[in-house]
Coordinates of C-alpha atoms in Angstrom, one line a residue:
X1 CA 58.3 -57.7 16.5
X2 CA 59.3 -57.4 12.9
X3 CA 60.3 -53.8 12.1
X4 CA 58.7 -52.5 8.9
X5 CA 61.7 -50.3 8.3
X6 CA 63.9 -53.3 7.6
X7 CA 65.6 -52.7 4.2
X8 CA 64.7 -56.0 2.7
X9 CA 61.1 -55.4 3.6
X10 CA 61.1 -52.1 1.9
X11 CA 62.7 -53.6 -1.1
X12 CA 59.9 -56.0 -1.5
X13 CA 56.9 -53.9 -0.4
X14 CA 57.6 -50.8 -2.5
X15 CA 57.9 -52.5 -5.9
X16 CA 54.8 -54.7 -5.1
X17 CA 52.9 -51.5 -4.1
X18 CA 53.9 -49.9 -7.4
X19 CA 52.7 -52.9 -9.4
X20 CA 49.4 -52.9 -7.6
X21 CA 48.8 -49.2 -8.1
X22 CA 49.8 -49.2 -11.7
X23 CA 46.7 -51.3 -12.7
X24 CA 44.0 -48.8 -11.7
X25 CA 46.3 -45.8 -12.3
X26 CA 46.8 -46.7 -16.0
X27 CA 43.7 -48.6 -16.9
X28 CA 40.7 -47.3 -14.9
X29 CA 38.3 -45.2 -17.1
X30 CA 41.0 -45.4 -19.9
X31 CA 38.3 -45.5 -22.6
X32 CA 35.8 -43.2 -21.0
X33 CA 36.6 -39.9 -22.8
X34 CA 36.2 -39.8 -26.6
X35 CA 39.2 -39.7 -28.9
X36 CA 41.2 -36.5 -29.4
X37 CA 42.1 -35.6 -33.0
X38 CA 45.5 -37.1 -33.3
X39 CA 44.3 -40.3 -31.6
X40 CA 41.4 -40.5 -34.1
X41 CA 43.9 -40.2 -37.0
X42 CA 45.8 -43.2 -35.8
X43 CA 42.7 -45.3 -35.2
X44 CA 40.9 -44.2 -38.4
X45 CA 43.9 -45.0 -40.6
X46 CA 44.0 -48.5 -39.1
X47 CA 40.3 -48.9 -39.5
X48 CA 40.4 -47.9 -43.1
X49 CA 43.2 -50.4 -43.7
X50 CA 40.9 -53.1 -42.2
X51 CA 37.9 -51.9 -44.2
X52 CA 39.7 -51.6 -47.6
X53 CA 42.0 -54.7 -47.1
X54 CA 44.9 -52.6 -48.3
X55 CA 47.7 -52.7 -45.6
X56 CA 50.4 -51.0 -47.7
X57 CA 48.9 -47.7 -48.6
X58 CA 47.4 -45.8 -45.6
X59 CA 44.4 -43.7 -46.3
X60 CA 42.4 -41.1 -44.5
X61 CA 38.8 -40.5 -45.6
X62 CA 39.7 -42.8 -48.5
X63 CA 42.5 -40.5 -49.7
X64 CA 46.2 -41.5 -49.5
X65 CA 47.7 -40.5 -46.2
X66 CA 51.4 -39.7 -46.4
X67 CA 52.3 -38.1 -43.0
X68 CA 53.3 -41.3 -41.2
X69 CA 54.5 -44.8 -42.2
X70 CA 52.1 -47.7 -41.4
X71 CA 53.8 -49.7 -38.7
X72 CA 51.8 -48.3 -35.8
X73 CA 48.6 -48.7 -37.7
X74 CA 49.5 -52.4 -38.3
X75 CA 50.0 -52.7 -34.5
X76 CA 46.6 -51.1 -33.8
X77 CA 44.9 -53.3 -36.4
X78 CA 46.4 -56.4 -34.9
X79 CA 45.1 -55.5 -31.5
X80 CA 41.7 -54.7 -32.9
X81 CA 41.6 -58.1 -34.7
X82 CA 42.9 -60.0 -31.7
X83 CA 40.5 -58.5 -29.2
X84 CA 37.5 -58.1 -31.5
X85 CA 37.2 -54.6 -30.0
X86 CA 37.8 -51.3 -31.9
X87 CA 37.3 -48.5 -29.4
X88 CA 39.1 -45.9 -27.2
X89 CA 40.1 -48.4 -24.6
X90 CA 41.8 -50.9 -26.9
X91 CA 43.6 -48.1 -28.8
X92 CA 44.9 -46.5 -25.6
X93 CA 45.7 -49.9 -24.0
X94 CA 48.4 -50.2 -26.8
X95 CA 50.0 -47.1 -25.4
X96 CA 49.9 -48.4 -21.9
X97 CA 51.4 -51.7 -23.0
X98 CA 54.4 -49.9 -24.7
X99 CA 54.7 -47.6 -21.7
X100 CA 55.1 -50.5 -19.4
X101 CA 57.6 -52.1 -21.8
X102 CA 59.5 -48.8 -21.8
X103 CA 59.6 -48.6 -18.0
X104 CA 60.7 -52.2 -17.8
X105 CA 63.5 -51.5 -20.2
X106 CA 64.6 -48.5 -18.2
X107 CA 64.6 -50.6 -15.1
X108 CA 66.7 -53.3 -16.7
X109 CA 69.3 -50.8 -18.1
X110 CA 69.5 -48.6 -15.0
X111 CA 69.6 -51.3 -12.3
X112 CA 70.9 -52.3 -9.8
X113 CA 71.3 -48.9 -8.2
X114 CA 68.7 -46.5 -9.8
X115 CA 66.6 -48.8 -12.0
X116 CA 63.4 -48.8 -10.0
X117 CA 63.3 -45.2 -9.2
X118 CA 64.2 -44.1 -12.7
X119 CA 61.5 -46.4 -14.2
X120 CA 58.9 -45.0 -11.8
X121 CA 59.9 -41.5 -12.5
X122 CA 59.3 -42.1 -16.2
X123 CA 55.9 -43.4 -15.4
X124 CA 55.0 -40.6 -13.0
X125 CA 56.4 -37.5 -14.6
X126 CA 53.6 -35.0 -15.2
X127 CA 53.3 -35.1 -18.9
X128 CA 53.1 -38.9 -19.2
X129 CA 51.1 -39.6 -16.0
X130 CA 48.4 -37.1 -16.5
X131 CA 48.2 -36.9 -20.3
X132 CA 50.0 -39.1 -22.8
X133 CA 49.6 -42.4 -20.9
X134 CA 45.9 -41.8 -21.6
X135 CA 46.2 -41.2 -25.3
X136 CA 46.4 -43.7 -28.2
X137 CA 49.4 -42.1 -30.0
X138 CA 52.7 -43.3 -31.6
X139 CA 55.2 -41.4 -29.4
X140 CA 55.6 -43.7 -26.4
X141 CA 56.1 -46.7 -28.6
X142 CA 58.5 -44.8 -30.8
X143 CA 60.4 -43.4 -27.8
X144 CA 60.9 -47.0 -26.4
X145 CA 62.4 -48.1 -29.7
X146 CA 64.8 -45.2 -29.8
X147 CA 65.7 -45.6 -26.1
X148 CA 66.7 -49.2 -26.8
X149 CA 68.9 -48.0 -29.6
X150 CA 70.6 -45.5 -27.3
X151 CA 71.3 -48.2 -24.7
X152 CA 72.5 -50.9 -27.2
X153 CA 74.9 -48.5 -28.9
X154 CA 76.6 -47.9 -25.6
X155 CA 76.5 -51.6 -24.4
X156 CA 77.8 -53.1 -27.6
X157 CA 80.3 -50.3 -28.0
X158 CA 81.8 -50.8 -24.6
X159 CA 82.1 -54.6 -25.3
X160 CA 83.7 -53.7 -28.7
X161 CA 81.0 -55.8 -30.4
X162 CA 80.8 -53.3 -33.3
X163 CA 79.0 -55.7 -35.7
X164 CA 76.2 -56.1 -33.2
X165 CA 76.2 -52.4 -32.5
X166 CA 75.5 -51.5 -36.1
X167 CA 73.1 -54.4 -36.6
X168 CA 70.9 -53.4 -33.6
X169 CA 71.1 -49.7 -34.2
X170 CA 70.1 -49.9 -37.8
X171 CA 67.4 -52.5 -37.1
X172 CA 65.8 -50.4 -34.4
X173 CA 66.2 -47.3 -36.6
X174 CA 64.3 -49.1 -39.4
X175 CA 61.5 -50.0 -36.9
X176 CA 61.5 -46.4 -35.7
X177 CA 61.3 -45.1 -39.3
X178 CA 58.3 -47.3 -40.1
X179 CA 56.7 -45.8 -36.9
X180 CA 57.4 -42.1 -37.4
X181 CA 59.6 -41.4 -40.4
X182 CA 62.7 -39.3 -40.6
X183 CA 63.1 -38.5 -36.9
X184 CA 64.4 -42.1 -36.5
X185 CA 67.2 -41.4 -39.0
X186 CA 68.1 -38.2 -37.1
X187 CA 68.4 -40.1 -33.8
X188 CA 70.4 -42.9 -35.5
X189 CA 72.9 -40.5 -37.0
X190 CA 73.3 -38.3 -33.9
X191 CA 73.7 -41.3 -31.6
X192 CA 76.4 -43.0 -33.7
X193 CA 78.3 -39.7 -34.2
X194 CA 78.1 -38.9 -30.5
X195 CA 79.4 -42.3 -29.4
X196 CA 82.2 -42.7 -31.8
X197 CA 83.4 -39.1 -31.6
X198 CA 83.2 -39.3 -27.8
X199 CA 85.3 -42.6 -27.8
X200 CA 87.6 -41.2 -30.5
X201 CA 86.8 -44.2 -32.8
X202 CA 85.4 -42.4 -35.8
X203 CA 87.2 -44.9 -38.1
X204 CA 84.6 -47.4 -37.1
X205 CA 82.0 -45.4 -39.0
X206 CA 83.8 -46.3 -42.2
X207 CA 83.9 -50.0 -41.6
X208 CA 82.2 -52.8 -43.6
X209 CA 80.2 -53.6 -40.4
X210 CA 78.7 -50.1 -40.6
X211 CA 77.8 -50.7 -44.3
X212 CA 76.2 -54.0 -43.4
X213 CA 74.1 -52.3 -40.8
X214 CA 73.0 -49.7 -43.2
X215 CA 71.9 -52.4 -45.6
X216 CA 69.6 -53.8 -43.0
X217 CA 67.9 -50.4 -42.8
X218 CA 67.8 -50.0 -46.5
X219 CA 66.3 -53.5 -46.9
X220 CA 63.5 -53.0 -44.4
X221 CA 62.6 -49.4 -45.3
X222 CA 63.3 -49.9 -49.0
X223 CA 61.3 -53.1 -49.1
X224 CA 58.2 -51.2 -47.8
X225 CA 58.6 -48.4 -50.3
X226 CA 59.1 -50.9 -53.1
X227 CA 55.7 -52.4 -52.3
X228 CA 54.2 -48.9 -51.8
X229 CA 55.6 -47.6 -55.2
X230 CA 54.0 -50.5 -57.0
X231 CA 50.6 -49.1 -56.0
X232 CA 51.1 -45.4 -55.8
X233 CA 54.5 -44.1 -56.9
X234 CA 56.9 -42.3 -54.6
X235 CA 57.0 -38.6 -55.6
X236 CA 54.2 -37.4 -53.3
X237 CA 55.2 -39.5 -50.3
X238 CA 58.9 -38.5 -50.4
X239 CA 57.9 -34.8 -50.6
X240 CA 55.6 -35.2 -47.7
X241 CA 58.1 -37.0 -45.5
X242 CA 60.6 -34.2 -45.9
X243 CA 58.0 -31.5 -45.4
X244 CA 56.9 -33.1 -42.2
X245 CA 60.4 -32.9 -40.9
X246 CA 61.1 -29.3 -42.1
X247 CA 57.8 -27.7 -41.2
X248 CA 58.7 -27.3 -37.5
X249 CA 61.9 -25.4 -38.1
X250 CA 62.8 -21.8 -39.0
X251 CA 62.1 -22.7 -42.7
X252 CA 58.4 -22.6 -41.8
X253 CA 58.4 -20.1 -38.9
X254 CA 61.2 -17.7 -39.5
X255 CA 64.0 -16.5 -37.3
X256 CA 61.9 -14.4 -34.9
X257 CA 59.9 -17.3 -33.6
X258 CA 62.9 -19.6 -33.7
X259 CA 65.0 -17.2 -31.5
X260 CA 62.1 -16.8 -29.0
X261 CA 61.8 -20.6 -28.9
X262 CA 65.5 -21.0 -28.0
X263 CA 64.9 -19.1 -24.8
X264 CA 61.5 -20.6 -23.8
X265 CA 62.1 -24.2 -24.7
X266 CA 64.1 -25.2 -21.6
X267 CA 61.5 -23.7 -19.2
X268 CA 58.5 -25.3 -21.1
X269 CA 60.1 -28.7 -21.0
X270 CA 61.1 -28.3 -17.3
X271 CA 57.4 -27.6 -16.6
X272 CA 56.0 -30.5 -18.5
X273 CA 58.2 -33.1 -16.8
X274 CA 57.6 -32.0 -13.2
X275 CA 57.9 -32.9 -10.4
X276 CA 61.1 -34.9 -11.2
X277 CA 62.7 -32.0 -13.0
X278 CA 63.0 -30.3 -9.6
X279 CA 66.0 -32.6 -9.1
X280 CA 67.9 -30.2 -11.4
X281 CA 69.0 -28.3 -8.3
X282 CA 71.2 -31.3 -7.5
X283 CA 73.4 -30.2 -10.4
X284 CA 74.3 -27.0 -8.5
X285 CA 77.8 -28.0 -7.3
X286 CA 81.3 -27.0 -8.1
X287 CA 82.5 -30.5 -8.9
X288 CA 79.6 -31.3 -11.2
X289 CA 81.8 -32.4 -14.2
X290 CA 84.2 -34.3 -11.9
X291 CA 81.4 -36.3 -10.4
X292 CA 79.8 -36.8 -13.8
X293 CA 83.0 -38.3 -15.3
X294 CA 83.2 -40.8 -12.5
X295 CA 80.5 -42.9 -14.1
X296 CA 80.9 -43.6 -17.8
X297 CA 77.3 -44.7 -18.3
X298 CA 75.9 -41.6 -16.7
X299 CA 78.3 -39.5 -18.8
X300 CA 76.9 -41.2 -21.9
X301 CA 73.3 -40.5 -20.9
X302 CA 74.1 -36.8 -20.2
X303 CA 76.1 -36.4 -23.4
X304 CA 73.5 -38.1 -25.6
X305 CA 70.7 -36.2 -23.9
X306 CA 72.4 -32.9 -25.0
X307 CA 73.3 -33.9 -28.6
X308 CA 70.0 -35.5 -29.5
X309 CA 68.0 -32.7 -27.8
X310 CA 69.6 -29.9 -29.9
X311 CA 67.5 -30.4 -33.1
X312 CA 64.4 -30.1 -31.0
X313 CA 65.7 -27.1 -29.2
X314 CA 66.1 -25.4 -32.6
X315 CA 62.6 -26.5 -33.8
X316 CA 59.7 -24.2 -33.0
X317 CA 56.8 -26.6 -33.1
X318 CA 57.8 -29.2 -30.6
X319 CA 55.4 -31.1 -28.3
X320 CA 56.6 -32.6 -25.1
X321 CA 55.7 -36.1 -26.3
X322 CA 58.5 -35.8 -29.0
X323 CA 61.0 -35.9 -26.1
X324 CA 60.0 -39.0 -24.2
X325 CA 63.1 -40.9 -25.3
X326 CA 65.2 -38.2 -23.5
X327 CA 63.4 -38.6 -20.2
X328 CA 65.2 -41.6 -18.7
X329 CA 68.5 -40.2 -19.9
X330 CA 68.0 -37.0 -18.0
X331 CA 66.3 -38.7 -15.0
X332 CA 69.2 -41.2 -14.6
X333 CA 71.6 -38.2 -14.3
X334 CA 69.2 -36.5 -11.8
X335 CA 69.1 -39.5 -9.5
X336 CA 72.8 -40.1 -9.8
X337 CA 73.5 -36.7 -8.4
X338 CA 70.6 -36.8 -6.0
X339 CA 71.9 -39.9 -4.3
X340 CA 75.5 -38.5 -4.3
X341 CA 74.2 -35.3 -2.7
X342 CA 72.0 -37.2 -0.2
X343 CA 75.0 -39.3 0.9
X344 CA 76.9 -36.0 1.6
X345 CA 73.9 -34.6 3.4
X346 CA 73.8 -31.7 1.0
X347 CA 71.3 -28.9 0.9
X348 CA 70.1 -29.8 -2.6
X349 CA 68.8 -33.2 -1.7
X350 CA 67.2 -31.8 1.5
X351 CA 65.4 -29.1 -0.5
X352 CA 64.0 -31.6 -3.0
X353 CA 62.8 -33.9 -0.2
X354 CA 61.1 -31.0 1.6
X355 CA 59.2 -30.0 -1.6
X356 CA 58.2 -33.5 -2.3
X357 CA 57.0 -34.0 1.2
X358 CA 54.9 -30.9 1.0
X359 CA 53.5 -32.2 -2.3
X360 CA 52.6 -35.5 -0.7
X361 CA 50.6 -33.6 2.0
X362 CA 48.8 -31.6 -0.7
X363 CA 47.9 -34.9 -2.3
X364 CA 46.0 -35.9 0.8
X365 CA 43.9 -32.7 0.6
X366 CA 43.3 -33.1 -3.2
X367 CA 42.0 -36.6 -2.6
X368 CA 39.4 -35.2 -0.2
X369 CA 38.4 -32.4 -2.6
X370 CA 35.7 -34.4 -4.4
X371 CA 33.7 -34.6 -1.2
X372 CA 32.6 -31.1 -1.7
X373 CA 32.9 -30.8 -5.4
X374 CA 29.6 -30.4 -7.3
X375 CA 31.0 -32.0 -10.5
X376 CA 31.8 -35.2 -8.6
X377 CA 28.5 -35.7 -7.0
X378 CA 27.4 -38.3 -9.5
X379 CA 30.5 -40.5 -9.2
X380 CA 29.5 -43.9 -7.7
X381 CA 30.9 -44.5 -4.2
X382 CA 32.3 -41.0 -4.2
X383 CA 32.8 -40.8 -0.4
X384 CA 34.6 -44.1 0.2
X385 CA 36.7 -43.6 -2.9
X386 CA 37.8 -40.1 -1.8
X387 CA 38.4 -41.1 1.9
X388 CA 40.2 -44.3 0.9
X389 CA 42.6 -42.5 -1.5
X390 CA 43.2 -39.8 1.1
X391 CA 44.1 -42.4 3.6
X392 CA 46.4 -44.1 1.1
X393 CA 48.1 -40.8 0.4
X394 CA 48.5 -40.2 4.1
X395 CA 50.1 -43.6 4.6
X396 CA 52.6 -42.9 1.8
X397 CA 53.3 -39.5 3.3
X398 CA 54.0 -41.2 6.6
X399 CA 56.3 -43.7 5.0
X400 CA 58.0 -40.9 3.0
X401 CA 58.8 -39.2 6.4
X402 CA 60.1 -42.4 8.0
X403 CA 61.8 -44.3 5.2
X404 CA 64.5 -41.7 4.4
X405 CA 66.5 -43.8 1.9
X406 CA 63.4 -44.7 -0.1
X407 CA 61.7 -41.3 -0.4
X408 CA 61.8 -41.0 -4.1
X409 CA 60.1 -44.3 -4.7
X410 CA 57.5 -43.6 -2.0
X411 CA 56.8 -40.2 -3.7
X412 CA 56.2 -42.0 -7.0
X413 CA 53.5 -44.1 -5.2
X414 CA 51.9 -40.8 -4.0
X415 CA 51.8 -39.7 -7.7
X416 CA 50.2 -43.0 -8.8
X417 CA 47.6 -42.6 -6.1
X418 CA 46.8 -39.1 -7.3
X419 CA 46.4 -40.4 -10.8
X420 CA 43.9 -43.0 -9.5
X421 CA 42.0 -40.1 -7.9
X422 CA 42.2 -38.3 -11.3
X423 CA 40.7 -41.3 -13.0
X424 CA 37.8 -41.6 -10.5
X425 CA 36.8 -37.9 -10.4
X426 CA 38.3 -35.7 -13.1
X427 CA 37.8 -38.0 -16.1
X428 CA 34.0 -38.3 -15.5
X429 CA 33.8 -34.5 -15.2
X430 CA 35.7 -34.0 -18.5
X431 CA 33.3 -36.4 -20.1
X432 CA 30.4 -34.0 -19.3
X433 CA 32.1 -30.9 -20.8
X434 CA 34.2 -32.2 -23.7
X435 CA 32.8 -31.4 -27.1
X436 CA 34.2 -34.7 -28.3
X437 CA 31.5 -36.4 -26.1
X438 CA 28.8 -34.7 -28.2
X439 CA 30.7 -35.6 -31.4
X440 CA 30.7 -39.3 -30.4
X441 CA 27.1 -39.2 -29.2
X442 CA 25.6 -37.4 -32.3
X443 CA 27.7 -39.4 -34.7
X444 CA 26.6 -42.7 -33.3
X445 CA 23.0 -41.5 -33.4
X446 CA 23.3 -40.5 -37.1
X447 CA 25.0 -43.8 -38.0
X448 CA 22.1 -45.7 -36.4
X449 CA 19.6 -43.5 -38.2
X450 CA 21.2 -44.2 -41.6
X451 CA 20.3 -47.9 -41.1
X452 CA 22.8 -49.3 -43.6
X453 CA 22.2 -46.5 -46.1
X454 CA 25.5 -45.0 -47.5
X455 CA 26.8 -41.9 -45.8
X456 CA 29.0 -39.3 -47.6
X457 CA 30.6 -35.9 -46.9
X458 CA 28.9 -33.3 -49.1
X459 CA 31.9 -31.8 -50.9
X460 CA 34.2 -30.1 -48.3
X461 CA 31.6 -29.8 -45.6
X462 CA 33.5 -31.8 -43.0
X463 CA 37.0 -30.4 -43.4
X464 CA 39.7 -32.3 -41.5
X465 CA 37.7 -34.0 -38.7
X466 CA 39.2 -37.5 -38.1
X467 CA 37.1 -37.9 -35.0
X468 CA 33.9 -37.8 -37.0
X469 CA 35.4 -40.0 -39.7
X470 CA 36.4 -42.6 -37.2
X471 CA 33.0 -43.1 -35.5
X472 CA 31.1 -43.1 -38.8
X473 CA 33.6 -45.6 -40.4
X474 CA 33.5 -47.9 -37.3
X475 CA 29.7 -47.9 -37.0
X476 CA 28.9 -48.3 -40.7
X477 CA 31.8 -50.5 -41.8
X478 CA 32.3 -48.2 -44.8
X479 CA 35.0 -45.5 -45.3
X480 CA 33.5 -42.0 -45.0
X481 CA 34.4 -40.2 -48.3
X482 CA 33.7 -36.9 -49.9
X483 CA 31.2 -36.7 -52.7
X484 CA 31.4 -34.0 -55.4
X485 CA 29.2 -35.8 -57.9
X486 CA 25.5 -36.1 -58.4
X487 CA 23.5 -36.4 -55.2
X488 CA 22.3 -40.0 -54.6
X489 CA 18.7 -40.3 -53.5
X490 CA 19.3 -43.2 -51.1
X491 CA 22.3 -41.8 -49.4
X492 CA 22.8 -39.6 -46.3
X493 CA 25.1 -36.5 -46.5
X494 CA 26.9 -34.5 -43.9
X495 CA 26.3 -30.9 -45.1
X496 CA 27.7 -27.6 -43.8
X497 CA 24.7 -25.3 -43.9
X498 CA 26.9 -22.2 -43.8
X499 CA 29.0 -23.1 -46.8
X500 CA 26.5 -24.9 -49.1
X501 CA 22.9 -24.5 -50.2
X502 CA 21.0 -27.0 -48.1
X503 CA 17.6 -26.4 -49.8
X504 CA 18.1 -29.4 -52.1
X505 CA 18.3 -31.7 -49.0
X506 CA 15.9 -32.7 -46.3
X507 CA 17.3 -32.5 -42.8
X508 CA 17.1 -35.6 -40.6
X509 CA 19.3 -34.5 -37.7
X510 CA 22.5 -32.7 -36.6
X511 CA 26.0 -34.0 -36.1
X512 CA 28.5 -32.2 -33.9
X513 CA 32.1 -31.8 -35.1
X514 CA 35.2 -31.0 -33.0
X515 CA 36.2 -27.8 -34.8
X516 CA 34.8 -25.0 -32.6
X517 CA 32.2 -27.6 -31.5
X518 CA 30.4 -26.8 -34.8
X519 CA 27.4 -28.5 -36.3
X520 CA 26.7 -30.3 -39.6
X521 CA 23.3 -31.2 -40.8
X522 CA 22.6 -34.9 -41.5
X523 CA 20.5 -34.9 -44.7
X524 CA 19.1 -36.7 -47.6
X525 CA 18.2 -35.6 -51.1
X526 CA 14.8 -33.9 -51.1
X527 CA 12.3 -35.7 -53.3
X528 CA 10.5 -33.3 -55.6
X529 CA 6.7 -33.4 -55.6
X530 CA 5.2 -33.2 -59.1
X531 CA 1.8 -31.5 -59.1
X532 CA -0.8 -32.9 -61.4
X533 CA -4.4 -32.0 -62.4
X534 CA -5.1 -35.4 -63.9
X535 CA -7.6 -36.5 -61.3
X536 CA -9.3 -33.2 -60.8
X537 CA -11.8 -33.6 -63.6

């Protein structure tokens, strides 16, 4: 009889199982829930580019949008054009595509020893698996680009290929800048300084090769701004770019909030990237620095993690998605120490494994929860789905117990199974209670009612509601704009009845908006009836 515990069998079964589970985990019901605000911004800017035919100057509600450069909008637009679909699924599928590229890159750079487990940990950390992998945002794509820069600086530096080091670092920084702006420059500068100071080769920073690399960045970014300036000038966009970078610091929030953030930041980030951050206890050993220095690549990852994290630690308004490029750096160090500790039969590895096994058993119970959950009663094939996922979690829990050397990979499979259960049961329940569902539903109804008549925002009635703007623009094929002029008799208007006199309009319906799940009236100009006594005689 062939023993399933055979190492080569495990080596082939586990990656195959991960690939199979990734498809439903990342794609099932991906487009079910309506956009969130930041997602709608990305999609709306791309849609307005498509509608206006202007791909250089991003706009939002027809007004110049300065907050982000246009590269990600170009990517979205290319996908919309290629698929012929402009909706939540296609926008979020772009995120999934870059997430898989990111995980593949992590696997390539971290192999042969910890490549698979580090890549799976990236995919299954809490913040990514149960939130950002389901959103059509820039950050995963941007983090992948920055991670490549991290790795290439080390690789080319170790081979003393400094020309290529500067070429790739500045090229990737330019791509990163066109995705998200100044943070790419911050990462570039910090990475180069960290590497060359660490290697005591700071003279390389003053070489002609460095200057040549900088020219690549200037050519790409400067070329875009040259085209932009020909249309709009640069004063406003430069001011906005620097404001976007400074607004999250003590300049905006003051010292009190900044000092408080310095203490809370590590715990918040530890929470968001659970369960893998529990591996932190593997650092609790007297010979930590001695063990760390035994592996130069792991030392680089740890050092770079610290130096590039410091600006975020000092910034008050930091979202976990801003730190995704740090995740594989930290996780690679985690697994390096975990496997060292496991080989020594240390208490740290045993503790982590016991906690993860308990979590695997909890996953079985969670998979069965929808059987008695009222909110899940309308899910098709609820009973076989729930029982099947519970059985799969039970199988993985058994393998976790038996395959001691593969426990981290098996636990990642448990997490992927839990995400599938989340897709089956939680997302449909969110669809019922999210205000964005009503926003989408009422907006589509209003766009259909307009029947090709123009639609405008009456003065400032809408405020900043990109979700509403996206659905109206997509359905009508016209950019939704504010109108401060004379009311047009053949046009529909979105009117805030609490802020403006609606008596001059006739109400045709209501449109929900995301802000406090409020309501705007969908209206047309009221036609005045002129009384006449002409026919009375």
